[in-house]
Tab-separated table of C-alpha atoms (C1' of nucleotides) in Angstrom:
chain	number	residue	atom	x	y	z
A	158	MET	CA	119.992	-89.954	-13.152
A	159	SER	CA	116.783	-91.204	-14.585
A	160	HIS	CA	114.411	-94.017	-13.945
A	161	SER	CA	115.809	-96.024	-16.767
A	162	ASP	CA	119.359	-95.579	-15.020
A	163	PRO	CA	120.327	-98.941	-13.588
A	164	ALA	CA	121.660	-96.731	-10.574
A	165	PHE	CA	118.150	-95.321	-9.811
A	166	GLN	CA	116.572	-96.381	-6.722
A	167	SER	CA	113.167	-95.702	-5.308
A	168	PRO	CA	112.808	-92.399	-3.675
A	169	CYS	CA	112.432	-93.705	-0.220
A	170	SER	CA	115.789	-95.480	-0.302
A	171	SER	CA	119.165	-94.006	0.851
A	172	PRO	CA	118.238	-90.713	1.977
A	173	ARG	CA	120.727	-87.944	1.083
A	174	LYS	CA	121.537	-84.493	2.270
A	175	THR	CA	120.958	-82.914	-1.261
A	176	LYS	CA	118.934	-83.960	-4.145
A	177	ASP	CA	120.504	-83.797	-7.663
A	178	LEU	CA	118.571	-81.872	-10.253
A	179	ALA	CA	119.444	-83.857	-13.370
A	180	GLU	CA	115.843	-84.677	-13.860
A	181	ALA	CA	114.795	-82.541	-16.747
A	182	ASP	CA	111.425	-82.599	-15.439
A	183	TRP	CA	112.295	-80.092	-12.554
A	184	PHE	CA	113.441	-77.709	-15.071
A	185	ALA	CA	110.525	-78.272	-17.518
A	186	ARG	CA	108.352	-75.603	-16.076
A	187	PRO	CA	107.885	-71.837	-16.694
A	188	SER	CA	111.049	-69.896	-16.083
A	189	PRO	CA	109.474	-67.428	-13.671
A	190	GLU	CA	108.528	-70.647	-11.474
A	191	VAL	CA	111.930	-72.176	-11.715
A	192	ALA	CA	114.108	-69.171	-11.205
A	193	PRO	CA	113.381	-68.169	-7.677
A	194	GLU	CA	113.525	-71.964	-6.526
A	195	LEU	CA	117.105	-72.007	-7.850
A	196	LEU	CA	118.073	-69.547	-5.046
A	197	GLY	CA	120.081	-71.357	-2.412
A	198	CYS	CA	120.700	-74.447	-4.801
A	199	THR	CA	124.328	-75.500	-5.186
A	200	LEU	CA	125.885	-75.092	-8.617
A	201	VAL	CA	128.840	-77.560	-9.038
A	202	ARG	CA	131.515	-76.993	-11.464
A	203	GLN	CA	133.704	-79.962	-12.104
A	204	PHE	CA	137.051	-79.901	-14.225
A	205	ALA	CA	138.774	-82.683	-16.122
A	206	ASP	CA	141.061	-83.448	-13.236
A	207	GLY	CA	138.064	-83.973	-10.913
A	208	SER	CA	138.483	-80.859	-8.975
A	209	ARG	CA	135.126	-79.316	-7.944
A	210	TYR	CA	133.919	-75.940	-6.921
A	211	ARG	CA	130.561	-75.643	-5.179
A	212	CYS	CA	128.667	-72.294	-5.460
A	213	GLU	CA	125.615	-71.036	-3.844
A	214	ILE	CA	123.142	-69.436	-6.349
A	215	THR	CA	122.303	-66.084	-4.992
A	216	GLU	CA	120.634	-64.110	-7.838
A	217	VAL	CA	118.597	-65.181	-11.012
A	218	GLU	CA	116.574	-63.767	-13.785
A	219	ALA	CA	113.791	-65.306	-15.789
A	220	TYR	CA	113.355	-65.045	-19.745
A	221	ALA	CA	110.307	-66.403	-21.141
A	222	PRO	CA	108.048	-66.509	-24.276
A	223	GLY	CA	106.291	-63.197	-24.909
A	224	ASP	CA	109.060	-61.273	-23.022
A	225	PRO	CA	110.563	-58.740	-25.309
A	226	ALA	CA	113.971	-58.930	-23.476
A	227	CYS	CA	114.199	-62.771	-24.068
A	228	HIS	CA	116.605	-63.998	-26.634
A	229	ALA	CA	114.081	-66.339	-28.061
A	230	TYR	CA	111.428	-63.481	-28.317
A	231	LYS	CA	111.331	-63.243	-31.994
A	232	ARG	CA	112.327	-66.616	-33.592
A	233	GLN	CA	114.638	-69.525	-33.492
A	234	THR	CA	118.076	-68.664	-34.549
A	235	ASP	CA	121.587	-70.384	-34.470
A	236	ARG	CA	122.412	-68.441	-31.182
A	237	ASN	CA	119.186	-69.122	-29.186
A	238	ARG	CA	118.754	-72.610	-30.577
A	239	VAL	CA	119.231	-74.361	-27.153
A	240	MET	CA	116.758	-72.241	-25.354
A	241	PHE	CA	114.178	-73.995	-27.646
A	242	GLY	CA	115.600	-77.341	-26.698
A	243	ALA	CA	115.260	-79.631	-23.660
A	244	ALA	CA	115.106	-78.195	-20.194
A	245	GLY	CA	118.048	-78.817	-17.755
A	246	HIS	CA	120.558	-77.828	-20.501
A	247	ILE	CA	122.772	-74.726	-20.369
A	248	TYR	CA	122.618	-71.781	-22.680
A	249	VAL	CA	125.749	-69.836	-22.659
A	250	TYR	CA	126.258	-66.710	-24.998
A	251	LEU	CA	128.801	-64.186	-25.379
A	252	ILE	CA	128.095	-60.598	-24.436
A	253	TYR	CA	129.777	-57.356	-25.423
A	254	GLY	CA	132.463	-59.348	-27.109
A	255	ILE	CA	134.214	-60.151	-23.769
A	256	TYR	CA	131.905	-61.740	-21.208
A	257	HIS	CA	129.783	-64.821	-20.982
A	258	CYS	CA	126.440	-65.409	-19.528
A	259	LEU	CA	125.152	-68.791	-18.103
A	260	ASN	CA	121.339	-69.797	-18.478
A	261	VAL	CA	119.630	-72.795	-17.472
A	262	VAL	CA	117.033	-73.906	-20.037
A	263	THR	CA	113.481	-74.289	-18.747
A	264	ASP	CA	110.080	-75.184	-19.904
A	265	ALA	CA	108.869	-77.742	-22.588
A	266	GLU	CA	110.660	-78.416	-25.863
A	267	GLU	CA	109.961	-75.797	-28.561
A	268	VAL	CA	109.402	-73.167	-25.702
A	269	GLY	CA	112.067	-70.657	-25.745
A	270	SER	CA	112.878	-69.811	-22.295
A	271	ALA	CA	115.666	-69.986	-19.518
A	272	VAL	CA	116.884	-68.601	-16.234
A	273	LEU	CA	119.966	-66.442	-16.269
A	274	ILE	CA	122.387	-67.254	-13.316
A	275	ARG	CA	123.554	-63.699	-12.113
A	276	ALA	CA	125.405	-64.351	-9.152
A	277	LEU	CA	126.848	-66.963	-7.000
A	278	THR	CA	129.074	-67.185	-3.793
A	279	LEU	CA	131.915	-69.649	-3.979
A	280	ASP	CA	132.963	-71.964	-0.988
A	281	GLU	CA	136.502	-71.694	-2.522
A	282	LEU	CA	138.474	-69.385	-4.440
A	283	PRO	CA	139.874	-70.915	-7.623
A	284	PRO	CA	143.609	-70.234	-8.143
A	285	TRP	CA	143.378	-68.800	-11.536
A	286	ILE	CA	141.399	-65.789	-10.207
A	287	SER	CA	143.954	-62.857	-10.289
A	288	ASP	CA	144.642	-61.216	-7.134
A	289	LYS	CA	145.477	-57.968	-8.896
A	290	LYS	CA	141.778	-56.834	-8.973
A	291	ARG	CA	141.748	-57.117	-5.196
A	292	ARG	CA	138.293	-58.239	-5.467
A	293	LYS	CA	136.792	-59.473	-2.224
A	294	PRO	CA	136.065	-63.325	-2.365
A	295	ASP	CA	132.338	-62.517	-1.996
A	296	ARG	CA	132.610	-60.579	-5.251
A	297	VAL	CA	134.430	-62.902	-7.630
A	298	ALA	CA	131.070	-64.209	-8.926
A	299	ALA	CA	129.088	-61.114	-8.308
A	300	GLY	CA	127.591	-60.800	-11.862
A	301	PRO	CA	126.701	-62.960	-14.744
A	302	GLY	CA	130.052	-62.098	-16.657
A	303	LEU	CA	132.120	-62.528	-13.562
A	304	LEU	CA	130.741	-65.967	-12.683
A	305	CYS	CA	131.449	-67.333	-16.049
A	306	MET	CA	134.967	-65.993	-15.715
A	307	ALA	CA	135.441	-67.428	-12.199
A	308	LEU	CA	134.041	-71.032	-13.312
A	309	GLN	CA	135.720	-70.802	-16.710
A	310	LEU	CA	132.448	-71.246	-18.673
A	311	ASP	CA	132.257	-70.101	-22.247
A	312	ARG	CA	130.459	-70.802	-25.560
A	313	SER	CA	132.241	-74.152	-25.729
A	314	HIS	CA	129.743	-75.230	-22.970
A	315	ASN	CA	126.633	-74.107	-24.784
A	316	GLY	CA	124.096	-76.902	-24.964
A	317	MET	CA	125.810	-79.161	-22.354
A	318	ALA	CA	123.160	-81.057	-20.070
A	319	LEU	CA	123.348	-80.460	-16.308
A	320	SER	CA	124.308	-83.853	-15.155
A	321	PRO	CA	125.986	-84.967	-11.738
A	322	LYS	CA	128.114	-87.626	-13.519
A	323	GLU	CA	131.662	-88.506	-13.448
A	324	GLY	CA	133.228	-86.289	-16.031
A	325	GLU	CA	130.485	-83.885	-16.461
A	326	ALA	CA	131.350	-80.192	-16.111
A	327	LEU	CA	128.456	-78.702	-14.484
A	328	TRP	CA	125.260	-79.709	-12.428
A	329	ILE	CA	122.927	-78.256	-9.779
A	330	GLU	CA	121.937	-79.721	-6.490
A	331	LYS	CA	118.924	-78.648	-4.489
A	332	SER	CA	119.055	-78.052	-0.654
A	333	ASP	CA	116.411	-79.976	1.107
A	334	ARG	CA	115.644	-76.942	3.051
A	335	PRO	CA	113.753	-74.506	1.034
A	336	ILE	CA	114.792	-70.619	1.409
A	337	PRO	CA	112.251	-68.633	3.629
A	338	HIS	CA	110.017	-66.474	1.470
A	339	SER	CA	111.247	-63.376	3.591
A	340	ASP	CA	114.879	-64.013	2.520
A	341	ILE	CA	113.947	-63.628	-1.210
A	342	VAL	CA	113.569	-60.243	-2.940
A	343	GLN	CA	111.655	-60.076	-6.188
A	344	THR	CA	112.413	-57.051	-8.605
A	345	THR	CA	112.979	-55.973	-12.053
A	346	ARG	CA	115.703	-57.352	-14.226
A	347	ILE	CA	119.113	-55.488	-14.895
A	348	GLY	CA	120.827	-54.320	-18.073
A	349	ILE	CA	117.771	-54.523	-20.466
A	350	THR	CA	115.625	-51.876	-22.159
A	351	GLN	CA	112.706	-53.848	-23.273
A	352	GLY	CA	110.590	-55.647	-20.716
A	353	ALA	CA	112.319	-53.476	-18.088
A	354	ASP	CA	109.370	-53.465	-15.947
A	355	ILE	CA	108.653	-57.125	-15.812
A	356	PRO	CA	109.693	-58.200	-12.063
A	357	TRP	CA	111.757	-61.290	-13.013
A	358	ARG	CA	114.729	-60.921	-10.944
A	359	TRP	CA	115.123	-62.676	-7.639
A	360	TYR	CA	118.020	-62.547	-5.220
A	361	LEU	CA	118.890	-63.627	-1.573
A	362	ARG	CA	118.289	-60.579	0.548
A	363	ASP	CA	121.533	-60.675	2.681
A	364	SER	CA	123.945	-62.080	-0.085
A	365	PRO	CA	127.045	-59.810	-0.628
A	366	SER	CA	127.385	-61.140	-4.304
A	367	VAL	CA	124.081	-59.695	-5.580
A	368	SER	CA	124.287	-57.065	-8.327
A	369	LYS	CA	122.152	-54.331	-6.755
A	370	PRO	CA	119.804	-54.082	-3.870
B	409	DC	C1'	127.610	-58.407	-47.378
B	410	DT	C1'	127.452	-54.502	-44.153
B	411	DC	C1'	126.441	-52.670	-39.757
B	412	DA	C1'	124.549	-51.401	-35.280
B	413	DC	C1'	124.163	-53.230	-30.873
B	414	DG	C1'	124.030	-56.025	-26.539
B	415	DA	C1'	120.705	-60.355	-20.110
B	416	DT	C1'	128.376	-56.596	-18.815
B	417	DT	C1'	132.384	-54.715	-16.501
B	418	DG	C1'	135.992	-51.447	-14.890
B	419	DG	C1'	137.891	-47.285	-15.137
B	420	DA	C1'	137.962	-42.001	-16.081
C	26	DC	C1'	130.182	-40.982	-18.196
C	27	DC	C1'	132.369	-44.130	-21.489
C	28	DA	C1'	135.341	-47.625	-23.890
C	29	DA	C1'	136.354	-52.601	-24.850
C	30	DT	C1'	135.563	-56.106	-28.313
C	31	DC	C1'	132.990	-59.444	-31.398
C	32	DG	C1'	129.245	-62.690	-32.692
C	33	DT	C1'	124.748	-62.025	-34.002
C	34	DG	C1'	120.495	-60.806	-36.647
C	35	DA	C1'	118.434	-57.651	-39.474
C	36	DG	C1'	118.492	-55.273	-43.718
C	37	DC	C1'	119.900	-54.477	-48.361
DNA sequence: CTCACGATTGGA
DNA sequence: CCAATCGTGAGC
C-alpha cells in the first residue's frame, strides 16, 4: 500500500493489530539498522490457492557495502542485480547447488545491500514437509536453506516485491510491540570467511529455531 | 570456455 | 570430517 493507493487512509484511521511493511521506505535504510528490527516480525507466505503460512522471524544477518562477505561487494552482476535495486524486494539465490537463501533488499537504490533471513518459527507445519527427517516442528525453518525449503521459495521468486496484496507470494508484517532489547543477541555471522569478525547477526535469545547460540 | 567455490545441510 | 550439486564469476 502506498499514498497513491486509493485504499490508503490516514495513519490515525482504522487501527490495526499489525502494520504492513509494504512501504519501501521502511526497508530503505542501512541493512544493519533494518536487520534487528525484523526480529519478531511476521513473514507471511501466500500460495496461489490463497493458503497462508505465518512465521516469526527469529534470526537475521546484515550484508552491506564495504563488507567483503556481501554478494554485492565487488560489482553489480547478473546474480546480485536485485541487491542494487529498490528496497523491499527479495533477493533469492542458490547456494551449494541445492539450497536457496532468502534476503530482503535494503537501503537506497544503487546501494547493494540486504538482510539474510536465517531462521523462522512457523505457526503451522506445511503438509509437504516430509516427516521422515523427524525434525521437530521448531526446526523445520531453522536455517536459511531450510526455511526456503519449508516455504517453497526458490530463484523464481528473485526480485519480487514484498507486498501484502491479494495474489502476492510474500510480505512482512511488523508487530506493534517492539522486541525488548534484552531479548536480542548480536554476534558474528555464520558460514563466511571474509568479514567474519563483523557482528551483524541478530537472533531472538530464547528461540529454538536459531542456528547457534 | 574452463574451473574453483559458496551467506548450507545432513550424515559418516 | 566430508560429500552433494550447480550457478556464478573470474581468468584465460
